[in-house]
Structures are given as C-alpha cells and as structure tokens.
Amino acid sequence: MLEFVIHLKKSKMLELPDIQSIKNWGIEVKNPFVIAGPCSAETREQVLETTAQLAQKGIHTIRAGVWKPRTRPNNFEGVGEKAMPWLVEAKERYGVKFAVEVANPKHVEVCLKNGIDVLWIGARSTVNPFTVQEIADALTGVDIPVLIKNPINPDLALWMGAIERVYNAGIRKLGAIHRGFSSFQNTTYRNAPMWQIAIELKTKLPQLPLICDPSHMGGKRELIQPLAQMSLDLNYDGLIIESHITPDLAWSDASQQVTPDRLAEILSALKTRQITVDNVEYQSQLEIIREQIDEADREILEAISRRMRLVEKIGYYKKANNVAALQMDRWHEIFSSRPEWARALQINPNFIEELYRLIHDESIKKQTDILDSDI
Ligand code: PEP
Ligand code: MN
C-alpha cells in the first residue's frame, strides 16, 4: 500500500496532553467526520444553495474560503469579510456549522465576531512560524476547533511546530489536515500525498485527529474517491472535500470540486474500517499472518546479509586489481533489471528502484571502505 520509501527527519515525541477528540468539539460527527463546501464563498446565492444541498445530504460542517491565498496575483482572492453575512444566514437557515481559513489575526477576529465554528490554517501559512504565532496569539483564551494543514513542503517538524504553537495558545480542539505536498515535478497529483509523514505525526501525537483533504491532494475530481478511501484505510478520522453547486463555473479550484450529489455518491461508496476488533478468530488469524510476515522479513534480512558478504568479496577483488568501486555499466544494469524483475513478480517497480538505491549506496560504501583500508 505504501509505495515509496522516504527518509523522515527524526523529530522528538510531542507531549501535548488533553487534545480533544472530534466527538467533544460540539459538532455533529459521523464516521468519518466530513467537512464539505466550496473552495470559495462567491455570492450569497451560491453559499445558500450549496449549504442547502449539502445539508440535505447530511453534511453538518460546511467549508468556505473567504480569503484565498493564491499562488499568482490577479486571480480571485476571495470576497473577504463581505461573505460573512452570507455564512451567518446559511448557518441560521440550515442549522449547520461553518469552517473558514484564517491567515492572519484580522481574519481570526472577523471569524470570531461572526460566530464561525471551525478555523483552519492553510498550507502556505503553516510554513511560516511568524504567521502561525500571530494567529495563535489571536486565539489565546478562545475555545474553538482549529485545523492545521500540512506545510507545502514535506517537513514534519514544521507541521508539528505549528500544532504546538496553537496548542500553547490554549486550543485543545485541534486537528491536522493532510493536503499533500507541493513538488517541482508534475505528478499525477496537485499536491502529492506523503502518507508516511502523516503516519509519523500520528505516532508522535496519537490523540490528534487526522483529516484528509483529497481535493487539494488530487487537484482533480476523479482522484477524490481513491485518495479518500486510502486515508480511511489508514484510519484517518475525517475528510475535508470541496463541493460546489456548479463546479465548472467555480471561481477557484474548478477542476477539483464536485456537486453535492456527486459528493454524496463518493461518500456512500467509501468503506470505513475499524481500528481493531475484539473477535478471537480475527485476532488469531492476525497473529498467524504476522508470524508469516516476521518469517518473510527474516528471509529478506538473510538475503541482504548474503548480498553484503558478496559485495565485500568483490570489494577485495577490485582492491587486488586496483579497480574503482563504482562501475557505471553495472549500475545501469542493476537499475534496469531489478525493476523489471519486480514487475514480473507483481511488485511496484518504482518501490524496488528506490529500495535498490539504498542497497546500492550501502554496497558502494562498503567497497570504498575496503578500497581505502590497509588490509
Ligand atoms: C483551501 O483549502 O482552499 C486551500 C487554500 O488549501 P491549501 O492551504 O491546502 O492550499
Ligand atoms: Mn481550494
């Protein structure tokens, strides 16, 4: 399931006691917890109609961007404070809660003044500790759920730092949103998910609710469903999904928004998983499979050990003949054949290429140690 190996910077365990479960946020929650709504509030009619349709589909927390961080100028930057009365009206009419992005203390003040129920800090803000601190200061003494999106670059410490700053301001209804990470290369995704980073966050802060944003990860409608399912398979607590009454006409992020009807279809097709079950039969089967996995891992390690002994042997042989450790033709051969072998065995070739980079690096290191030694 996890297709690639990355190196996580080691960051220490965070001690943030009494982070509250979503069930205690004063919001109606189902499994999974779903926030849905337009990328941006555009007009009064659009906010009211979207809310009406989403509420009818059983969505109780509506998102709407009021101030939009845009990559380039001259794009629609959100209607700003003018949208607040529309949100307030939609809340009153349909009995829903609203979630809005805040990027500075003024946004916090406007949201609080208008009774917005949930705030989130966007990826472009999480990346900047000054901004996060200013927002955190504005939240001191306030009891409101705050969700913190991952920073645009894959830096777990930066994400945890933002969470810590908001926690230190006294916020206990805290959650993290995984919205994927930006990359220079064009990939399938707008912001590629890095599940390992979110899992690492969960291991450091097990009680922190984790929410997936498949809309900003995928950037395309078709990717919402598989990304959302992946997150539920990994035990995420909730989803934040962009939904618009006329997605193609949306003023921002048109290609990743879905109608409330389509959203309901996506949600009903999702399979929720249980963390674990107390069933004896299940537990004993699990133990049996885990023992088999342990056995397979021992075999892998024995094979690696055998490979390393052969590498040493070749190292001494190269040394005796005064030949360099790195031979490019051999390197090319390894990196073209191993992914092919993997494919034949139904293993993801990209994963094996990544793995061989590590194995080959270690092999070269071993050989250069031998070449440089006095033996
Ligand atoms: C958004 O949720 O509309 C948004 C701007 O997201 P992000 O901060 O993830 O880019
Ligand atoms: Mn958006």
Short mmCIF file of C-alpha atoms and ligand atoms in Angstrom, two decimals:
data_model
loop_
_atom_site.label_atom_id
_atom_site.label_comp_id
_atom_site.label_asym_id
_atom_site.label_seq_id
_atom_site.Cartn_x
_atom_site.Cartn_y
_atom_site.Cartn_z
CA MET A 1 0.00 0.00 0.00
CA LEU A 2 2.77 2.46 0.90
CA GLU A 3 4.53 2.67 -2.39
CA PHE A 4 7.69 4.54 -1.70
CA VAL A 5 10.31 4.83 0.97
CA ILE A 6 11.30 8.25 2.20
CA HIS A 7 13.62 9.37 4.91
CA LEU A 8 11.90 11.16 7.71
CA LYS A 9 13.88 13.65 9.68
CA LYS A 10 13.94 12.40 13.23
CA SER A 11 11.83 14.65 15.40
CA LYS A 12 11.14 14.18 19.06
CA MET A 13 7.89 12.95 20.61
CA LEU A 14 5.48 15.77 21.39
CA GLU A 15 3.85 15.94 24.80
CA LEU A 16 0.53 17.68 24.20
CA PRO A 17 -1.88 16.23 26.74
CA ASP A 18 -5.65 16.69 26.62
CA ILE A 19 -6.11 17.25 22.90
CA GLN A 20 -9.85 16.66 22.48
CA SER A 21 -11.41 14.03 20.28
CA ILE A 22 -13.69 15.38 17.49
CA LYS A 23 -16.63 13.93 19.43
CA ASN A 24 -16.07 16.66 22.04
CA TRP A 25 -15.91 19.54 19.59
CA GLY A 26 -19.60 20.39 19.89
CA ILE A 27 -20.14 19.41 16.25
CA GLU A 28 -22.27 16.61 14.89
CA VAL A 29 -19.89 13.85 13.78
CA LYS A 30 -20.36 10.70 11.82
CA ASN A 31 -17.76 8.15 10.86
CA PRO A 32 -15.90 9.62 9.06
CA PHE A 33 -16.27 13.24 10.12
CA VAL A 34 -16.89 15.21 6.91
CA ILE A 35 -16.40 18.89 6.19
CA ALA A 36 -17.57 19.86 2.71
CA GLY A 37 -18.23 23.04 0.82
CA PRO A 38 -16.92 25.32 -1.86
CA CYS A 39 -13.29 26.28 -2.26
CA SER A 40 -14.52 29.88 -2.02
CA ALA A 41 -17.64 31.69 -0.95
CA GLU A 42 -18.54 33.56 -4.16
CA THR A 43 -22.04 35.01 -3.85
CA ARG A 44 -24.87 34.93 -1.32
CA GLU A 45 -26.91 32.66 -3.61
CA GLN A 46 -24.02 30.24 -4.12
CA VAL A 47 -23.37 29.97 -0.36
CA LEU A 48 -27.06 29.46 0.47
CA GLU A 49 -27.76 26.98 -2.31
CA THR A 50 -24.58 24.95 -1.69
CA THR A 51 -25.36 24.82 2.02
CA ALA A 52 -28.97 23.78 1.36
CA GLN A 53 -27.89 20.93 -0.91
CA LEU A 54 -25.07 19.76 1.38
CA ALA A 55 -27.26 19.89 4.49
CA GLN A 56 -29.84 17.82 2.62
CA LYS A 57 -27.10 15.22 2.02
CA GLY A 58 -26.38 15.08 5.75
CA ILE A 59 -23.29 17.33 5.86
CA HIS A 60 -23.22 19.35 9.08
CA THR A 61 -19.97 21.26 8.74
CA ILE A 62 -19.56 23.45 5.67
CA ARG A 63 -16.24 24.84 4.50
CA ALA A 64 -15.92 28.09 2.56
CA GLY A 65 -12.78 30.08 1.74
CA VAL A 66 -13.32 33.76 2.40
CA TRP A 67 -9.74 34.97 1.98
CA LYS A 68 -7.93 32.92 -0.66
CA PRO A 69 -4.15 32.54 -0.77
CA ARG A 70 -3.43 32.48 -4.50
CA THR A 71 -0.13 31.45 -5.99
CA ARG A 72 -0.14 34.31 -8.52
CA PRO A 73 -1.65 37.80 -8.37
CA ASN A 74 -4.71 38.79 -10.40
CA ASN A 75 -6.53 35.58 -9.53
CA PHE A 76 -9.70 35.70 -7.45
CA GLU A 77 -8.53 36.32 -3.89
CA GLY A 78 -11.81 35.66 -2.09
CA VAL A 79 -14.64 38.10 -1.40
CA GLY A 80 -13.33 38.80 2.11
CA GLU A 81 -15.37 39.99 5.08
CA LYS A 82 -18.34 40.73 2.78
CA ALA A 83 -19.03 36.95 2.74
CA MET A 84 -19.62 36.76 6.49
CA PRO A 85 -23.33 37.73 6.47
CA TRP A 86 -23.96 35.00 3.84
CA LEU A 87 -22.30 32.39 6.06
CA VAL A 88 -24.24 33.60 9.11
CA GLU A 89 -27.51 33.43 7.13
CA ALA A 90 -26.71 29.91 5.86
CA LYS A 91 -25.92 28.77 9.41
CA GLU A 92 -29.21 30.10 10.73
CA ARG A 93 -31.33 28.75 7.86
CA TYR A 94 -29.87 25.25 7.70
CA GLY A 95 -28.55 24.67 11.23
CA VAL A 96 -25.02 23.87 10.05
CA LYS A 97 -21.56 24.84 11.31
CA PHE A 98 -19.03 26.75 9.18
CA ALA A 99 -15.27 26.28 8.76
CA VAL A 100 -13.14 29.11 7.34
CA GLU A 101 -9.41 29.53 6.62
CA VAL A 102 -7.57 32.18 8.64
CA ALA A 103 -4.18 33.55 7.64
CA ASN A 104 -3.76 36.49 10.00
CA PRO A 105 -5.11 37.91 13.30
CA LYS A 106 -7.63 40.11 11.47
CA HIS A 107 -9.19 37.02 9.84
CA VAL A 108 -9.42 35.39 13.28
CA GLU A 109 -11.12 38.45 14.70
CA VAL A 110 -13.67 38.65 11.86
CA CYS A 111 -14.46 34.91 12.13
CA LEU A 112 -14.91 35.03 15.88
CA LYS A 113 -17.08 38.17 15.67
CA ASN A 114 -19.36 36.36 13.20
CA GLY A 115 -19.61 33.09 15.14
CA ILE A 116 -17.66 30.91 12.67
CA ASP A 117 -17.41 27.48 14.29
CA VAL A 118 -14.15 25.96 13.00
CA LEU A 119 -10.97 27.63 11.75
CA TRP A 120 -8.22 26.19 9.64
CA ILE A 121 -4.69 27.33 8.94
CA GLY A 122 -3.71 26.86 5.29
CA ALA A 123 -0.59 25.19 3.94
CA ARG A 124 1.01 28.49 2.93
CA SER A 125 0.60 29.80 6.48
CA THR A 126 1.75 26.67 8.32
CA VAL A 127 5.06 27.05 6.54
CA ASN A 128 5.72 30.38 8.28
CA PRO A 129 6.24 30.30 12.07
CA PHE A 130 5.76 34.09 12.34
CA THR A 131 2.31 33.83 10.75
CA VAL A 132 1.35 30.81 12.82
CA GLN A 133 2.45 32.58 16.02
CA GLU A 134 0.41 35.68 15.16
CA ILE A 135 -2.67 33.53 14.54
CA ALA A 136 -2.01 31.57 17.75
CA ASP A 137 -1.71 34.83 19.74
CA ALA A 138 -5.06 35.97 18.32
CA LEU A 139 -6.58 32.67 19.52
CA THR A 140 -5.40 32.96 23.11
CA GLY A 141 -8.28 32.32 25.51
CA VAL A 142 -10.64 31.21 22.71
CA ASP A 143 -12.23 27.75 22.69
CA ILE A 144 -12.74 26.86 19.02
CA PRO A 145 -11.66 23.87 16.89
CA VAL A 146 -8.58 24.70 14.81
CA LEU A 147 -7.31 22.51 12.00
CA ILE A 148 -3.76 22.83 10.78
CA LYS A 149 -2.92 21.88 7.24
CA ASN A 150 0.47 20.42 6.49
CA PRO A 151 3.06 22.92 5.24
CA ILE A 152 3.56 22.96 1.45
CA ASN A 153 6.97 21.27 1.82
CA PRO A 154 7.36 17.84 3.41
CA ASP A 155 8.71 18.97 6.77
CA LEU A 156 7.12 17.16 9.69
CA ALA A 157 8.87 19.33 12.29
CA LEU A 158 7.34 22.47 10.76
CA TRP A 159 3.87 20.91 10.83
CA MET A 160 4.34 19.84 14.46
CA GLY A 161 5.73 23.27 15.34
CA ALA A 162 2.55 24.93 14.07
CA ILE A 163 0.39 22.48 16.02
CA GLU A 164 2.45 23.18 19.14
CA ARG A 165 2.13 26.97 18.76
CA VAL A 166 -1.67 26.74 18.51
CA TYR A 167 -1.77 24.27 21.42
CA ASN A 168 0.35 26.63 23.53
CA ALA A 169 -2.23 29.37 22.88
CA GLY A 170 -4.70 27.16 24.79
CA ILE A 171 -6.52 25.49 21.87
CA ARG A 172 -7.41 21.87 22.73
CA LYS A 173 -9.86 21.15 19.89
CA LEU A 174 -7.02 20.61 17.48
CA GLY A 175 -6.74 18.60 14.29
CA ALA A 176 -4.30 18.12 11.44
CA ILE A 177 -5.23 18.17 7.75
CA HIS A 178 -3.06 16.24 5.31
CA ARG A 179 -3.48 18.06 1.97
CA GLY A 180 -0.37 16.74 0.27
CA PHE A 181 2.95 18.35 -0.58
CA SER A 182 3.99 20.58 -3.42
CA SER A 183 6.65 19.43 -5.86
CA PHE A 184 8.54 20.98 -8.75
CA GLN A 185 7.85 17.96 -10.90
CA ASN A 186 4.47 17.42 -12.47
CA THR A 187 2.98 14.37 -10.87
CA THR A 188 -0.41 12.73 -11.04
CA TYR A 189 -1.29 14.80 -8.01
CA ARG A 190 -1.57 18.53 -7.50
CA ASN A 191 0.00 18.02 -4.07
CA ALA A 192 1.33 14.52 -3.67
CA PRO A 193 0.20 12.74 -0.51
CA MET A 194 3.00 11.54 1.72
CA TRP A 195 1.18 9.11 3.92
CA GLN A 196 4.32 8.24 5.87
CA ILE A 197 4.62 11.81 7.15
CA ALA A 198 1.03 11.84 8.40
CA ILE A 199 1.51 8.41 9.98
CA GLU A 200 4.66 9.67 11.68
CA LEU A 201 2.65 12.64 13.00
CA LYS A 202 0.03 10.20 14.31
CA THR A 203 2.67 8.14 16.10
CA LYS A 204 4.01 11.27 17.79
CA LEU A 205 0.55 12.64 18.65
CA PRO A 206 -1.77 9.62 18.73
CA GLN A 207 -4.75 11.54 20.10
CA LEU A 208 -4.60 14.26 17.38
CA PRO A 209 -7.50 13.89 14.91
CA LEU A 210 -6.23 13.46 11.36
CA ILE A 211 -8.25 14.70 8.40
CA CYS A 212 -7.54 14.11 4.72
CA ASP A 213 -8.09 16.75 2.02
CA PRO A 214 -8.33 14.67 -1.16
CA SER A 215 -9.46 17.70 -3.18
CA HIS A 216 -6.19 19.62 -2.80
CA MET A 217 -4.11 16.44 -2.95
CA GLY A 218 -5.55 15.30 -6.24
CA GLY A 219 -6.49 18.58 -7.88
CA LYS A 220 -8.89 16.52 -9.99
CA ARG A 221 -12.40 15.27 -9.29
CA GLU A 222 -11.62 11.67 -10.22
CA LEU A 223 -8.93 11.43 -7.55
CA ILE A 224 -11.16 12.38 -4.61
CA GLN A 225 -12.62 8.91 -4.14
CA PRO A 226 -9.39 6.84 -4.23
CA LEU A 227 -7.49 9.30 -2.04
CA ALA A 228 -10.33 9.47 0.49
CA GLN A 229 -10.51 5.67 0.58
CA MET A 230 -6.75 5.43 1.08
CA SER A 231 -6.99 7.78 4.06
CA LEU A 232 -9.81 5.75 5.63
CA ASP A 233 -7.78 2.58 5.12
CA LEU A 234 -5.09 4.32 7.15
CA ASN A 235 -7.57 5.16 9.93
CA TYR A 236 -7.93 8.87 9.32
CA ASP A 237 -10.67 10.46 11.39
CA GLY A 238 -12.20 12.72 8.76
CA LEU A 239 -12.31 14.27 5.33
CA ILE A 240 -12.48 17.83 4.01
CA ILE A 241 -13.81 17.87 0.45
CA GLU A 242 -14.57 20.75 -1.90
CA SER A 243 -18.12 20.83 -3.20
CA HIS A 244 -19.80 23.44 -5.40
CA ILE A 245 -23.26 23.65 -6.96
CA THR A 246 -21.76 24.29 -10.42
CA PRO A 247 -18.14 23.09 -10.13
CA ASP A 248 -17.10 24.00 -13.67
CA LEU A 249 -18.09 27.60 -13.03
CA ALA A 250 -16.27 27.86 -9.68
CA TRP A 251 -14.14 30.98 -9.24
CA SER A 252 -11.27 28.92 -7.77
CA ASP A 253 -10.19 25.27 -7.97
CA ALA A 254 -12.90 24.38 -10.52
CA SER A 255 -11.36 21.09 -11.64
CA GLN A 256 -11.28 19.57 -8.14
CA GLN A 257 -14.80 20.42 -6.96
CA VAL A 258 -17.81 18.12 -7.13
CA THR A 259 -21.54 18.76 -6.85
CA PRO A 260 -23.24 17.88 -3.56
CA ASP A 261 -24.92 14.98 -5.43
CA ARG A 262 -21.59 13.57 -6.57
CA LEU A 263 -20.15 14.12 -3.10
CA ALA A 264 -22.93 12.03 -1.58
CA GLU A 265 -22.17 9.24 -4.08
CA ILE A 266 -18.46 9.38 -3.22
CA LEU A 267 -19.17 9.27 0.50
CA SER A 268 -21.59 6.40 0.30
CA ALA A 269 -19.12 4.34 -1.74
CA LEU A 270 -16.38 4.77 0.88
CA LYS A 271 -15.65 1.85 3.13
CA THR A 272 -14.89 2.77 6.72
CA ARG A 273 -12.55 0.48 8.58
CA GLN A 274 -12.43 -0.39 12.25
CA ILE A 275 -9.19 0.20 14.12
CA THR A 276 -9.38 -3.29 15.52
CA VAL A 277 -11.97 -5.86 16.54
CA ASP A 278 -12.20 -7.93 19.70
CA ASN A 279 -13.01 -11.06 17.78
CA VAL A 280 -10.87 -14.06 18.85
CA GLU A 281 -10.94 -15.66 15.40
CA TYR A 282 -9.79 -12.39 13.81
CA GLN A 283 -7.04 -11.92 16.43
CA SER A 284 -5.65 -15.43 15.98
CA GLN A 285 -5.68 -15.14 12.17
CA LEU A 286 -3.89 -11.81 12.53
CA GLU A 287 -1.25 -13.44 14.74
CA ILE A 288 -0.70 -16.21 12.18
CA ILE A 289 -0.26 -13.72 9.31
CA ARG A 290 2.05 -11.55 11.43
CA GLU A 291 4.24 -14.58 12.17
CA GLN A 292 4.45 -15.24 8.44
CA ILE A 293 5.45 -11.62 7.87
CA ASP A 294 8.15 -11.94 10.57
CA GLU A 295 9.44 -15.03 8.77
CA ALA A 296 9.46 -13.24 5.40
CA ASP A 297 11.37 -10.33 6.97
CA ARG A 298 13.99 -12.70 8.38
CA GLU A 299 14.45 -14.15 4.91
CA ILE A 300 14.83 -10.65 3.43
CA LEU A 301 17.49 -9.79 6.03
CA GLU A 302 19.36 -13.04 5.43
CA ALA A 303 19.35 -12.31 1.70
CA ILE A 304 20.67 -8.79 2.31
CA SER A 305 23.37 -10.18 4.58
CA ARG A 306 24.37 -12.69 1.86
CA ARG A 307 24.46 -9.87 -0.70
CA MET A 308 26.67 -7.74 1.58
CA ARG A 309 29.15 -10.61 2.05
CA LEU A 310 29.37 -10.96 -1.74
CA VAL A 311 29.85 -7.21 -2.01
CA GLU A 312 32.79 -7.46 0.43
CA LYS A 313 34.25 -10.27 -1.62
CA ILE A 314 34.02 -8.22 -4.81
CA GLY A 315 35.48 -5.25 -2.90
CA TYR A 316 38.64 -7.19 -2.03
CA TYR A 317 38.85 -8.48 -5.58
CA LYS A 318 38.60 -4.93 -7.01
CA LYS A 319 41.21 -3.76 -4.49
CA ALA A 320 43.60 -6.52 -5.55
CA ASN A 321 43.18 -5.32 -9.15
CA ASN A 322 43.10 -1.60 -8.23
CA VAL A 323 39.67 -1.03 -9.81
CA ALA A 324 37.16 1.72 -8.76
CA ALA A 325 34.17 0.77 -6.59
CA LEU A 326 31.54 2.35 -8.84
CA GLN A 327 31.23 0.82 -12.28
CA MET A 328 28.63 2.73 -14.27
CA ASP A 329 27.70 -0.09 -16.66
CA ARG A 330 26.98 -2.35 -13.68
CA TRP A 331 24.98 0.44 -12.02
CA HIS A 332 22.83 0.81 -15.18
CA GLU A 333 22.37 -2.93 -15.39
CA ILE A 334 21.15 -3.14 -11.79
CA PHE A 335 18.77 -0.22 -12.16
CA SER A 336 17.24 -1.52 -15.36
CA SER A 337 17.00 -5.21 -14.44
CA ARG A 338 15.72 -5.06 -10.83
CA PRO A 339 12.58 -3.01 -11.56
CA GLU A 340 11.88 -5.43 -14.44
CA TRP A 341 12.28 -8.45 -12.15
CA ALA A 342 9.99 -6.69 -9.68
CA ARG A 343 7.34 -6.13 -12.34
CA ALA A 344 7.40 -9.84 -13.19
CA LEU A 345 6.76 -10.57 -9.51
CA GLN A 346 3.90 -8.03 -9.32
CA ILE A 347 5.92 -5.67 -7.14
CA ASN A 348 5.80 -1.93 -7.83
CA PRO A 349 8.99 -1.23 -9.89
CA ASN A 350 9.32 2.32 -8.52
CA PHE A 351 9.41 0.99 -4.99
CA ILE A 352 12.13 -1.52 -5.92
CA GLU A 353 14.15 1.15 -7.72
CA GLU A 354 14.01 3.26 -4.57
CA LEU A 355 14.99 0.27 -2.44
CA TYR A 356 17.93 -0.55 -4.73
CA ARG A 357 19.19 2.99 -4.45
CA LEU A 358 19.60 2.35 -0.71
CA ILE A 359 21.09 -1.11 -1.19
CA HIS A 360 23.46 0.07 -3.90
CA ASP A 361 24.57 3.11 -1.84
CA GLU A 362 25.40 0.81 1.07
CA SER A 363 27.24 -1.61 -1.23
CA ILE A 364 29.35 1.17 -2.74
CA LYS A 365 30.13 2.49 0.74
CA LYS A 366 31.27 -0.97 1.83
CA GLN A 367 33.52 -1.30 -1.22
CA THR A 368 35.08 2.14 -0.85
CA ASP A 369 35.82 1.33 2.83
CA ILE A 370 37.61 -1.80 1.67
CA LEU A 371 39.49 0.04 -1.11
CA ASP A 372 40.65 2.68 1.39
CA SER A 373 41.59 0.17 4.09
CA ASP A 374 45.15 -1.05 4.68
CA ILE A 375 44.26 -4.74 4.59
C1 PEP B 1 -8.18 25.59 0.61
O1 PEP B 1 -8.48 24.71 1.45
O2 PEP B 1 -8.98 26.14 -0.15
C2 PEP B 1 -6.74 25.94 0.47
C3 PEP B 1 -6.33 27.09 0.03
O3 PEP B 1 -5.97 24.91 0.80
P1 PEP B 1 -4.38 24.73 0.98
O4 PEP B 1 -3.98 25.63 2.12
O5 PEP B 1 -4.31 23.29 1.30
O6 PEP B 1 -3.73 25.09 -0.33
MN MN B 2 -9.38 25.19 -2.85
#
